[in-house]
Coordinates of C-alpha atoms in Angstrom, one line a residue:
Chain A
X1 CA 0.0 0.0 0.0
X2 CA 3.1 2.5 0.3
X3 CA 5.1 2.3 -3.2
X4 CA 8.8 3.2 -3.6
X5 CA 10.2 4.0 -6.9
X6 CA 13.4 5.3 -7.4
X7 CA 13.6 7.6 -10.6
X8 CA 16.7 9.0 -12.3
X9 CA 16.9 12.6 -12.6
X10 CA 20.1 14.4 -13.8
X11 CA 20.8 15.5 -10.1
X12 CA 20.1 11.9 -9.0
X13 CA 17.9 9.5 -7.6
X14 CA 14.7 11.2 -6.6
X15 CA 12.4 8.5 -4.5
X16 CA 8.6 8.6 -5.1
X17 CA 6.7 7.1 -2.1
X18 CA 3.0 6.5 -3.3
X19 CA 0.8 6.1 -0.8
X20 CA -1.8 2.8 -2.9
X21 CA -5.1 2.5 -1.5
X22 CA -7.6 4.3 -3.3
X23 CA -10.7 2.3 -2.7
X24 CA -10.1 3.4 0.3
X25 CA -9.3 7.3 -0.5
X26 CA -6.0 6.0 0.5
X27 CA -6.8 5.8 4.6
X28 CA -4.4 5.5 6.7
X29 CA -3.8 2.1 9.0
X30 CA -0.9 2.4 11.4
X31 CA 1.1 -0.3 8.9
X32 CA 0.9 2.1 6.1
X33 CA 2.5 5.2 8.5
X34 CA 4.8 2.5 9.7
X35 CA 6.0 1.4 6.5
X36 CA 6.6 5.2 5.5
X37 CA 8.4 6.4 8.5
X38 CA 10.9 3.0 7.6
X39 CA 10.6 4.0 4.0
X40 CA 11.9 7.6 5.8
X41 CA 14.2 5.9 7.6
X42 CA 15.8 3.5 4.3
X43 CA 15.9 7.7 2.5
X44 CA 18.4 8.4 4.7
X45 CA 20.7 5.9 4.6
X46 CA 20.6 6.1 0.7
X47 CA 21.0 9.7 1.1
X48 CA 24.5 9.6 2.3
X49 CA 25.6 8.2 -1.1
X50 CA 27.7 10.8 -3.0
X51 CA 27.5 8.7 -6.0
X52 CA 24.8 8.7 -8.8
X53 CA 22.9 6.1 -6.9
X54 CA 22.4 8.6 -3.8
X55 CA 19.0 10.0 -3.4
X56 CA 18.9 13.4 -3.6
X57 CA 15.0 14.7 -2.7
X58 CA 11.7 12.7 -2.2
X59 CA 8.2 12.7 -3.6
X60 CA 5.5 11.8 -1.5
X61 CA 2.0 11.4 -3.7
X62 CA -1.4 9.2 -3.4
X63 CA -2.9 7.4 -5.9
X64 CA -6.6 8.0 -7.0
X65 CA -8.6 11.1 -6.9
X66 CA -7.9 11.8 -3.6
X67 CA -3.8 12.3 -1.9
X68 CA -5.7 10.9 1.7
X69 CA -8.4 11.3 3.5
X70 CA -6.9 10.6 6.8
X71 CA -6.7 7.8 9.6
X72 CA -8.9 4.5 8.5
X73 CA -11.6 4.6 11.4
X74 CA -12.6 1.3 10.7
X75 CA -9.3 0.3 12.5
X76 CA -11.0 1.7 15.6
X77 CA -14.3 0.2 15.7
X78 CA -13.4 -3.1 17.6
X79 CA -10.0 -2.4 19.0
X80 CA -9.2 0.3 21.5
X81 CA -5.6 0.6 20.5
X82 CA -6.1 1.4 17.0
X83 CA -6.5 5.0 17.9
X84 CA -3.0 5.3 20.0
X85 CA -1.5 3.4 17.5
X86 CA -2.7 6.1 14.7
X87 CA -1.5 8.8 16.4
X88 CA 2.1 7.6 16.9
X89 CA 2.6 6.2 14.0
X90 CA 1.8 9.3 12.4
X91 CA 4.1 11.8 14.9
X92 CA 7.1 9.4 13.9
X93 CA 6.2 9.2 10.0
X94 CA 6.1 13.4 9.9
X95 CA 8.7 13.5 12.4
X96 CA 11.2 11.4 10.5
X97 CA 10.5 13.4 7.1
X98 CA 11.1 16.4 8.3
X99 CA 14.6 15.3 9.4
X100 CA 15.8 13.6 6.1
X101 CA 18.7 16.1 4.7
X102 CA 17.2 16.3 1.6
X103 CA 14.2 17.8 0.6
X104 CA 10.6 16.3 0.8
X105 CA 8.1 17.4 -1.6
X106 CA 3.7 16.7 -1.5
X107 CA 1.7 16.5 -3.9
X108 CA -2.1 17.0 -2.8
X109 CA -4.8 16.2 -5.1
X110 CA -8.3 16.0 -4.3
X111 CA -8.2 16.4 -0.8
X112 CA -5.8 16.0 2.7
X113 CA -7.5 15.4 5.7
X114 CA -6.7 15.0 8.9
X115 CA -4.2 12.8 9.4
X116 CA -3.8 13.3 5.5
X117 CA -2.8 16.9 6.5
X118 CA -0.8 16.3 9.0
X119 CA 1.3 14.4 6.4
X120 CA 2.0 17.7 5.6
X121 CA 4.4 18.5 8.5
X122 CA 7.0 16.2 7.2
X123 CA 7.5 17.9 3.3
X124 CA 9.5 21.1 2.6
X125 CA 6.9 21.6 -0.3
X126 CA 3.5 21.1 -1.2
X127 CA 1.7 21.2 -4.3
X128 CA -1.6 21.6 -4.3
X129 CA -4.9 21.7 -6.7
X130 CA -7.4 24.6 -6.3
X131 CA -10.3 22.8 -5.5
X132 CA -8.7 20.5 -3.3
X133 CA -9.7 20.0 0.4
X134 CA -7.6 20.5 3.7
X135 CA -8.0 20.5 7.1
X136 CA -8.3 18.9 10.2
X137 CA -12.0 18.2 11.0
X138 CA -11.5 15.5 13.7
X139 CA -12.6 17.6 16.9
X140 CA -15.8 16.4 15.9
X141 CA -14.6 13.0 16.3
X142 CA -14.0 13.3 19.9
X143 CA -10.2 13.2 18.5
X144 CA -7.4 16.4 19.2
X145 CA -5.3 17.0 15.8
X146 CA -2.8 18.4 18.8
X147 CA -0.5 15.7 16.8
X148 CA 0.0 18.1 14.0
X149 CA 0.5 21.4 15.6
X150 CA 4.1 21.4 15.9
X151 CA 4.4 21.7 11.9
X152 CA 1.4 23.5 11.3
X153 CA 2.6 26.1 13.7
X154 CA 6.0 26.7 11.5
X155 CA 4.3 26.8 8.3
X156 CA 0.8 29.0 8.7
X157 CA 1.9 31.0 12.1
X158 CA 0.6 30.7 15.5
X159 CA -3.0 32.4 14.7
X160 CA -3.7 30.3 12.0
X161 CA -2.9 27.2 13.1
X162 CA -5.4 28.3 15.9
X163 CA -8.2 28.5 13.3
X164 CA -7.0 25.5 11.6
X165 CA -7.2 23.0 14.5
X166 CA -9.5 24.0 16.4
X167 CA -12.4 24.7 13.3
X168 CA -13.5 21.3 11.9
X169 CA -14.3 23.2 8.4
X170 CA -12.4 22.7 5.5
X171 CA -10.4 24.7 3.2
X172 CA -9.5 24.6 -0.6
X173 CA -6.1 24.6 -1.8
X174 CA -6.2 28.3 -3.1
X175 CA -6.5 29.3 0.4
X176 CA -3.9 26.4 1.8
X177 CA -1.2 28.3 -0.6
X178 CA -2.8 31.5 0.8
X179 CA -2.1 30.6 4.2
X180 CA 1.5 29.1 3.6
X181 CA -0.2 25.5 4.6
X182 CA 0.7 24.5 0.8
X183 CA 3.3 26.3 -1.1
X184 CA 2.1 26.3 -5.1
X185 CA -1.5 26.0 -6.2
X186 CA -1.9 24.0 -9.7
X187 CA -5.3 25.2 -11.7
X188 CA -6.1 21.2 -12.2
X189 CA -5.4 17.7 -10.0
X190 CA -4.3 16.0 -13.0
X191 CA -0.9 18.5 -12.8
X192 CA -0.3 18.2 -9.0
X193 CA 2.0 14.8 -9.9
X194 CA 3.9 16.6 -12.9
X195 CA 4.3 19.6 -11.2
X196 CA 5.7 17.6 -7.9
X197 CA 8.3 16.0 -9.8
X198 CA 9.2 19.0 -11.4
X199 CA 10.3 20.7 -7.9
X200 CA 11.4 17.4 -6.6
X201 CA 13.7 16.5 -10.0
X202 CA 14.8 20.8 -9.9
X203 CA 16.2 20.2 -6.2
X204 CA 17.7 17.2 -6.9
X205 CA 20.3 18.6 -9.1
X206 CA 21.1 21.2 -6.0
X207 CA 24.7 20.7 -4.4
X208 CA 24.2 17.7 -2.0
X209 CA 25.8 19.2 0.9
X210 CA 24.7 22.4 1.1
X211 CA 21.1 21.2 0.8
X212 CA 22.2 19.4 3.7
X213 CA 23.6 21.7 6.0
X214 CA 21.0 24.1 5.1
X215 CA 18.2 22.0 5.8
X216 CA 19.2 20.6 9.0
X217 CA 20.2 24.5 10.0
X218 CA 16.2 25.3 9.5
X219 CA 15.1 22.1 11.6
X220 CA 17.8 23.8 14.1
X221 CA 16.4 26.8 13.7
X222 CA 13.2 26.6 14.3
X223 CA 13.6 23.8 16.6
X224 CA 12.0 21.0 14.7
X225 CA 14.9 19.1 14.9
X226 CA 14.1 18.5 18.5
X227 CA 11.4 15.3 20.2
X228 CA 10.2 18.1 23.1
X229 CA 7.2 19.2 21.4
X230 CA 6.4 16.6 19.1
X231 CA 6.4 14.4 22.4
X232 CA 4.2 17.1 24.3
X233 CA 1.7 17.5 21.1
X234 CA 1.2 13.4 20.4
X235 CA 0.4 13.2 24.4
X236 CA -2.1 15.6 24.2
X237 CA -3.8 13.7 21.3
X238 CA -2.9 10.3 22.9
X239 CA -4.9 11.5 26.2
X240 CA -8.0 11.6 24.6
X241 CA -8.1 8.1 23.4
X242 CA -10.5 5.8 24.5
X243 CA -12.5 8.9 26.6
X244 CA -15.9 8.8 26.5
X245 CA -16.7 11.3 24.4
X246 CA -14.2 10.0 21.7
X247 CA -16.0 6.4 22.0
X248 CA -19.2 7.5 21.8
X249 CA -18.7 9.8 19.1
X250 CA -16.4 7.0 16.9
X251 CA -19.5 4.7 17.9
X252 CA -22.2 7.1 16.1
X253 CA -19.6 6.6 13.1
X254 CA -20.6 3.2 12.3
X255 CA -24.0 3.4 13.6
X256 CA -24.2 5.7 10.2
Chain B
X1 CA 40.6 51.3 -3.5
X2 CA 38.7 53.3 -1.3
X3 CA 39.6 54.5 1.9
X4 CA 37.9 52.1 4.2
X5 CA 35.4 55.2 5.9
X6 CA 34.5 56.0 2.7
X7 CA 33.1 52.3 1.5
X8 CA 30.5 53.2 3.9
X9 CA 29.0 56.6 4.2
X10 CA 26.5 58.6 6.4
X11 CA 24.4 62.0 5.3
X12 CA 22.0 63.7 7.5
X13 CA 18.5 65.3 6.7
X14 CA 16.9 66.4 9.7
X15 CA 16.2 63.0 11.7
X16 CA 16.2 61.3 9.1
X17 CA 19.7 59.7 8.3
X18 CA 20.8 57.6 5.2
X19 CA 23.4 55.3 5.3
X20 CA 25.1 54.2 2.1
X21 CA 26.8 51.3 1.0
X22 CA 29.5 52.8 -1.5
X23 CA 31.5 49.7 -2.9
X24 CA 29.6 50.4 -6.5
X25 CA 32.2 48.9 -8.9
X26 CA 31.8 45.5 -7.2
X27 CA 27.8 45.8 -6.6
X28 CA 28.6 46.1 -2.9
X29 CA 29.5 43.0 -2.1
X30 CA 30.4 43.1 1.3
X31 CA 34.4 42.5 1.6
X32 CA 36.0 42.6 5.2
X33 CA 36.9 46.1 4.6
X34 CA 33.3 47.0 4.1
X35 CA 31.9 45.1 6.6
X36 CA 34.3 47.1 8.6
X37 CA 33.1 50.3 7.8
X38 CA 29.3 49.6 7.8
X39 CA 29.8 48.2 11.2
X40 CA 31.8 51.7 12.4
X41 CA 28.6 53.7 10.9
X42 CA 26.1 51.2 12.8
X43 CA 27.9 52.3 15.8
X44 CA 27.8 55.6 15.3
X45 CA 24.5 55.9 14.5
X46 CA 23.3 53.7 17.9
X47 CA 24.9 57.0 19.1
X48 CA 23.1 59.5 17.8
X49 CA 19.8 59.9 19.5
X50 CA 18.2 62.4 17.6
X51 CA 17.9 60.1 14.1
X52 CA 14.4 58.9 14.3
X53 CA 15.0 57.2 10.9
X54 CA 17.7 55.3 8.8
X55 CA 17.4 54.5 5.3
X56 CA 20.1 51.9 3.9
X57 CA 20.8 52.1 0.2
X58 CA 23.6 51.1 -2.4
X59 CA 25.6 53.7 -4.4
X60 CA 25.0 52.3 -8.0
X61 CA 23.4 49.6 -9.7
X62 CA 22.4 47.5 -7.2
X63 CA 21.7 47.3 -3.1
X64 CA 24.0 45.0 -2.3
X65 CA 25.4 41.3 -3.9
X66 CA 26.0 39.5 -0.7
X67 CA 29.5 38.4 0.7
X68 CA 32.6 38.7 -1.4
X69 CA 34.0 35.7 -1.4
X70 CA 36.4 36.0 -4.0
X71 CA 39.3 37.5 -2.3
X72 CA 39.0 35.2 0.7
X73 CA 38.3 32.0 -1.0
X74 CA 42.0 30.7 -0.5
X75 CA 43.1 32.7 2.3
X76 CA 42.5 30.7 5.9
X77 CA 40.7 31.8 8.3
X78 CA 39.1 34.4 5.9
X79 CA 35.9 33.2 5.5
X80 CA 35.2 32.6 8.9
X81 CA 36.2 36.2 9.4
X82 CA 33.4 37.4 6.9
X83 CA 30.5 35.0 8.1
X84 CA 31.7 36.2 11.8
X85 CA 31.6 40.0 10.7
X86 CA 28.1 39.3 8.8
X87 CA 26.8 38.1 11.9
X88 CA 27.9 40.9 14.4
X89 CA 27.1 43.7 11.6
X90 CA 23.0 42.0 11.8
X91 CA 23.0 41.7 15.5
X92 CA 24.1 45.4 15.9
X93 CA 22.1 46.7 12.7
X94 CA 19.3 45.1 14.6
X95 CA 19.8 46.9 17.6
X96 CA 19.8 50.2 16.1
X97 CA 16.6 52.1 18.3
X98 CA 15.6 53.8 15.1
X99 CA 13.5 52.3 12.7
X100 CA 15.6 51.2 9.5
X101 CA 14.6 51.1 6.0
X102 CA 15.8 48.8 3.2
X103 CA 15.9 51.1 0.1
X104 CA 16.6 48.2 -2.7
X105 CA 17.4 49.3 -5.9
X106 CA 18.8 46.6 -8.7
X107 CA 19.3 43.4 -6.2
X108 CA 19.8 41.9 -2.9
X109 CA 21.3 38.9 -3.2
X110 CA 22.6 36.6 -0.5
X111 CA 24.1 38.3 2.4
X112 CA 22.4 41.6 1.0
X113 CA 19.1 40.1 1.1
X114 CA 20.3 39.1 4.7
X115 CA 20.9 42.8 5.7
X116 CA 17.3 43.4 4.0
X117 CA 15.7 41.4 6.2
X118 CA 17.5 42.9 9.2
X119 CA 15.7 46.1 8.8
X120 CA 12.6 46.9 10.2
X121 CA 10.9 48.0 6.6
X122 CA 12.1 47.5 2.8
X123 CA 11.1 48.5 -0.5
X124 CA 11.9 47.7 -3.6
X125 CA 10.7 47.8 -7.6
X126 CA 9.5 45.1 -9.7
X127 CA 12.7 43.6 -11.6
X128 CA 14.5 44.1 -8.8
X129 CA 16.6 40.6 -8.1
X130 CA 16.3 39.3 -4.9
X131 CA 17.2 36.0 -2.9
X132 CA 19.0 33.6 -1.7
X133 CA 21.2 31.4 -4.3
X134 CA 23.3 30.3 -2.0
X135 CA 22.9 26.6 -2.5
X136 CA 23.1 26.7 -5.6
X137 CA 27.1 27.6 -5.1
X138 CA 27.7 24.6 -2.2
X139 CA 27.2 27.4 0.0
X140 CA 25.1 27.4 3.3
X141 CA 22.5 30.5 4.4
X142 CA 22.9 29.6 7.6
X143 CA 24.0 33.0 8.7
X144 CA 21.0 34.7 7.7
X145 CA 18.2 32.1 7.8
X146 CA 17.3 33.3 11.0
X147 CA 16.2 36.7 10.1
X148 CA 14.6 35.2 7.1
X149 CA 12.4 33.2 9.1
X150 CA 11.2 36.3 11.5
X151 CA 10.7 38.0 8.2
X152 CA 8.4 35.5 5.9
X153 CA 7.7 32.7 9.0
X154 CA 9.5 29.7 9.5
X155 CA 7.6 27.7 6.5
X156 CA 8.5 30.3 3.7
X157 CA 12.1 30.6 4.5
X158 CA 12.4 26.9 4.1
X159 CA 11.1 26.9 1.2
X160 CA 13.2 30.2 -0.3
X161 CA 16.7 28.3 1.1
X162 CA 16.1 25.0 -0.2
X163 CA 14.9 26.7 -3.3
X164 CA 18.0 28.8 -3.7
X165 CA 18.2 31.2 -7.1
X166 CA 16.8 35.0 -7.1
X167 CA 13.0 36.2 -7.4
X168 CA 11.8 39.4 -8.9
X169 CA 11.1 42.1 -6.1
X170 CA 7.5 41.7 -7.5
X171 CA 7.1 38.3 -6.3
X172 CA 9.5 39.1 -3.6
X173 CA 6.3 41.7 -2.0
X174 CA 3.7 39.1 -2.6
X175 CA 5.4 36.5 -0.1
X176 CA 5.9 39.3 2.6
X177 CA 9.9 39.1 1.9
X178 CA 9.6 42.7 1.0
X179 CA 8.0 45.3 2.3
X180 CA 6.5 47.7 -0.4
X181 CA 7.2 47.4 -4.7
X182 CA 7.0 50.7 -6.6
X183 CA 7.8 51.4 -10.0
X184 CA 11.7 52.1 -9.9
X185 CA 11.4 55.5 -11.6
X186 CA 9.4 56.7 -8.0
X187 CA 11.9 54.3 -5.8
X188 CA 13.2 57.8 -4.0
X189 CA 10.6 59.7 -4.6
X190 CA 8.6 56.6 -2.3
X191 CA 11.3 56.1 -0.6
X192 CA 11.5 59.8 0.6
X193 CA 8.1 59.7 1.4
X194 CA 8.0 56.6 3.2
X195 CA 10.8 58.1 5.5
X196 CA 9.2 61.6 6.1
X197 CA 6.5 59.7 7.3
X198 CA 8.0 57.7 9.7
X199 CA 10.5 60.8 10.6
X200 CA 6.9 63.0 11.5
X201 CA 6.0 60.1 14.3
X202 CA 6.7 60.8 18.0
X203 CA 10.0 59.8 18.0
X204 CA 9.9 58.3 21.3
X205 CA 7.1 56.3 20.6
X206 CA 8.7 55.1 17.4
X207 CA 11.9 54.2 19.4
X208 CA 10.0 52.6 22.6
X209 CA 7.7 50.4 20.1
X210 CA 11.0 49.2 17.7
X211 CA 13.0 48.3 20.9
X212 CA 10.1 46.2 22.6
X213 CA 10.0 44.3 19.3
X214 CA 13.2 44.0 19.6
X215 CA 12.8 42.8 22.9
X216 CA 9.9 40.3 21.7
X217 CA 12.7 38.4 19.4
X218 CA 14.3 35.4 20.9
X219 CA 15.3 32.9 18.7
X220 CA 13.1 32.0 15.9
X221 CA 12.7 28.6 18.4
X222 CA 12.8 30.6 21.8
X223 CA 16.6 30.3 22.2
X224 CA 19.1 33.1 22.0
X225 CA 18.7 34.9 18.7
X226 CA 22.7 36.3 18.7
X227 CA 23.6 32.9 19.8
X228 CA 22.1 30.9 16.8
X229 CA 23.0 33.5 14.3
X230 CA 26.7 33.8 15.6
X231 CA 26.5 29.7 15.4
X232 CA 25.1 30.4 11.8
X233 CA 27.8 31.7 10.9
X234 CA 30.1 29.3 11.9
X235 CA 28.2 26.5 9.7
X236 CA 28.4 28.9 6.9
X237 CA 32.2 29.2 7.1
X238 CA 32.5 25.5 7.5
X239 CA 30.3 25.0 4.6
X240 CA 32.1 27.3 2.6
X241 CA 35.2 25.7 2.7
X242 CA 34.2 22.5 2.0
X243 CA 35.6 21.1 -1.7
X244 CA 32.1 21.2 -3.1
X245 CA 31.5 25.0 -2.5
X246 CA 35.3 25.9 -3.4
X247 CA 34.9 23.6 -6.9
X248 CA 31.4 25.7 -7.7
X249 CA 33.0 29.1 -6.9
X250 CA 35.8 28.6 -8.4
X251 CA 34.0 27.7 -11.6
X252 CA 31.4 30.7 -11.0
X253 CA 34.4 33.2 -10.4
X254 CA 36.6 32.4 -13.5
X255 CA 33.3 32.2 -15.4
X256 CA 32.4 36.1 -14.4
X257 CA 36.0 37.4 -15.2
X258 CA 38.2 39.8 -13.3
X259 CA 35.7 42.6 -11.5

């Protein structure tokens, strides 16, 4: 369900991750986010290669009409951990993106939700369509998107991310470029993959080790680099699981 | 070459002061000797009380083209020197109590676009070049990423880093890098006006409100804002004189011919 391809580009390798499930909007289970943060983790190993085999920026797209429409729910409905399980998965996957030395770019068609935005957090640059939808409408749920507000508070400011995570509506992706939560708006979803490779194949040709050193720097600097907060932000998501409120409102999921 | 007092130069219009970069034959790229002499004009003017308001401009074609590395490139120890005297000339530019102005004609590139992003207000005109390249040369912004990041947010700076190359001061206004974009034929004349108005505020007011943000800036993270730009600088120099940047500025260098 999570696709590696390694492409040659005239910088180098750029990796495309594909995220596979589209009959299910591509929902996330905690294998999927586990097998991304080790795809993460196998990225930076292969980015240390100064040769032509060393990967030199990532893509990270969905396939289908939609990039990902968040957590699979239908994990939590008969076992209690599912939820916890999410959550972490998902603080390690963006955490462990964000700290690859090379760049990580999204492409975002159709829609990112939730824990689909919070995917997000981890890339340097999105790509987005107009009409697409973003945000984080899981307060309804019973469920804190704390999780995400580490990143979200680096890319759109503090006020912003206010509005974001605490309103369960949605934006489009005019407004997500607006906002700084996406970084280029593309007219149509069929040129959000194109357009990510673009950027992705562009960097790759960048000078290995400054791209390094400078992106490490910005983790440094504006202290993403460090577990403190991350830790803080997945406990306050993680202390909501399995309250009542959260079970009862999950419950009144599948009761339709 | 220049005596080093004049590279830099000061002229006084009421309390309105304007502060000149004057290294035009080499675009003002900032050279030890001018880094020198900007930072003895910062220091005079953090001693004159009664300027309200300090415009910062380039003699010539252009604002500034960052750090001139091509006289240091071989010599040891010299780039460290630069990165170090880049650092200490943002931290005290920063200081200044009276509100600065950017007045960005041609480009600010690199280290210039640095010192642009140092002052409290900028403007600039449409084809105006501006940006950071520097990865594109093997070299590292570290120095100034910073101040990019209280200018444009910690998301947008990212983005403009990893990016590298040069923007038009157009686009340069739409992402909040830049302040104001006029045409370039009413550059001063905005420019002017933009300063009066600033110059008619109560000047204590002006000073109290520029220190307190001043006083609002830690680090972009909540650290120590000197200490992670000084560290900045550091991983610039060391990044500078790695073999990749020194192949890529070499190449760049003999490819521009003697200045």
């Amino acid at each position: 369900m999570i696709r590696i391809e390694h492409i040659e580009t005239p910088g180098g390798m750029v990796a495309l991750a594909m995220i596979d499930r589209r009959e299910k909007r591509n929902a996330l289970t905690p294998d999927m986010l586990a097998n991304l943060r080790d795809c993460a983790v196998r990225l930076r190993e292969e980015s240390h290669s100064t040769g032509p085999d060393g990967v030199r920026a990532v893509a990270i797209g969905g396939e289908g009409d939609v990039f990902c429409s968040g957590f699979d729910l239908s994990m939590c409905r008969d076992d209690d951990l599912a939820m916890g399980a999410l959550l972490t998965r998902l603080s390690e996957t963006v955490r462990a993106f964000r700290r690859l030395p090379i760049p990580v770019v999204i492409g975002v068609q159709g829609g990112a939700i939730a824990g689909g935005c919070a995917l997000l957090g981890g890339a340097d640059f999105v790509v987005v369509n107009a009409d697409a939808k973003l945000g984080y409408p899981v307060v309804r749920l019973g469920v804190s998107p704390a999780v995400a507000s580490p990143l979200l508070v680096r890319a759109v400011g503090a006020g912003r991310a206010r509005e974001r995570l605490l309103d369960p509506g949605l934006i489009d992706g005019r407004e997500a470029a607006r906002i700084g939560l996406a970084h280029e708006c593309v007219p149509d979803s069929d040129g959000v993959r194109p357009r990510m490779m673009e950027i992705a194949t562009a960097l790759a040709v960048k000078p290995p080790h400054a791209i390094r050193a400078t992106k490490l720097w910005l983790n440094h600097v504006d202290g993403t680099g460090r577990d403190d907060e991350f830790d803080e932000a997945l406990q306050a998501s993680l202390s909501l699981c399995g309250s009542e409120e959260e079970r009862e409102r999950l419950a009144a999921l599948w009761k339709g | 070459m220049n005596q080093v007092s004049e590279l830099a130069t000061i002229d006084r219009d009421g309390a309105v002061a304007r502060l000149t970069l004057n290294r035009p034959d080499a675009r003002n790229a900032l050279s030890l000797d001018l880094l020198a002499a900007l930072r003895a004009r910062v220091a005079e003017l953090a001693k004159t009380p009664d300027v309200t308001v300090c415009v910062i401009e380039g003699a010539g074609k252009a604002f500034c083209a960052g750090m001139d590395l091509r006289a240091v490139l071989d010599e040891p120890g010299a780039p460290e020197k630069l990165l170090s005297e880049i650092a200490e000339l943002t931290l005290e530019l920063r200081a200044l109590p009276m509100t600065t102005v950017a007045k960005v004609r041609g480009g600010a590139i690199g280290g210039g676009c640095g010192l642009m992003c140092v002052c409290d207000i900028s403007i600039t005109h449409p084809e105006a070049k501006i940006g950071f390249p520097e990865v594109d040369l093997g070299v590292c912004p570290a120095v100034v990423a910073p101040w990019l990041a209280l200018r444009v947010g910690h998301g947008q700076a990212r983005r403009i880093l990893l990016e590298g190359g040069t923007m038009t001061g157009r686009r340069a206004a739409e992402i909040g890098l830049v302040s104001t974009v006029v045409e370039e034929g009413e550059l001063d004349t905005r420019a002017q006006a933009l300063s009066e108005r600033l110059a008619g505020a109560g000047p204590e007011a002006l000073r109290a409100t520029k220190t307190w943000l001043n006083k609002l800036e830690s680090g972009p993270d909540g650290g120590d804002l000197a200490e992670m730009v000084r560290s900045g600088a550091r991983l610039s120099a060391s990044v500078v004189t790695s073999e990749e940047a020194r192949t890529r500025l070499r190449q760049m260098f003999a490819g521009s011919g003697p200045r």
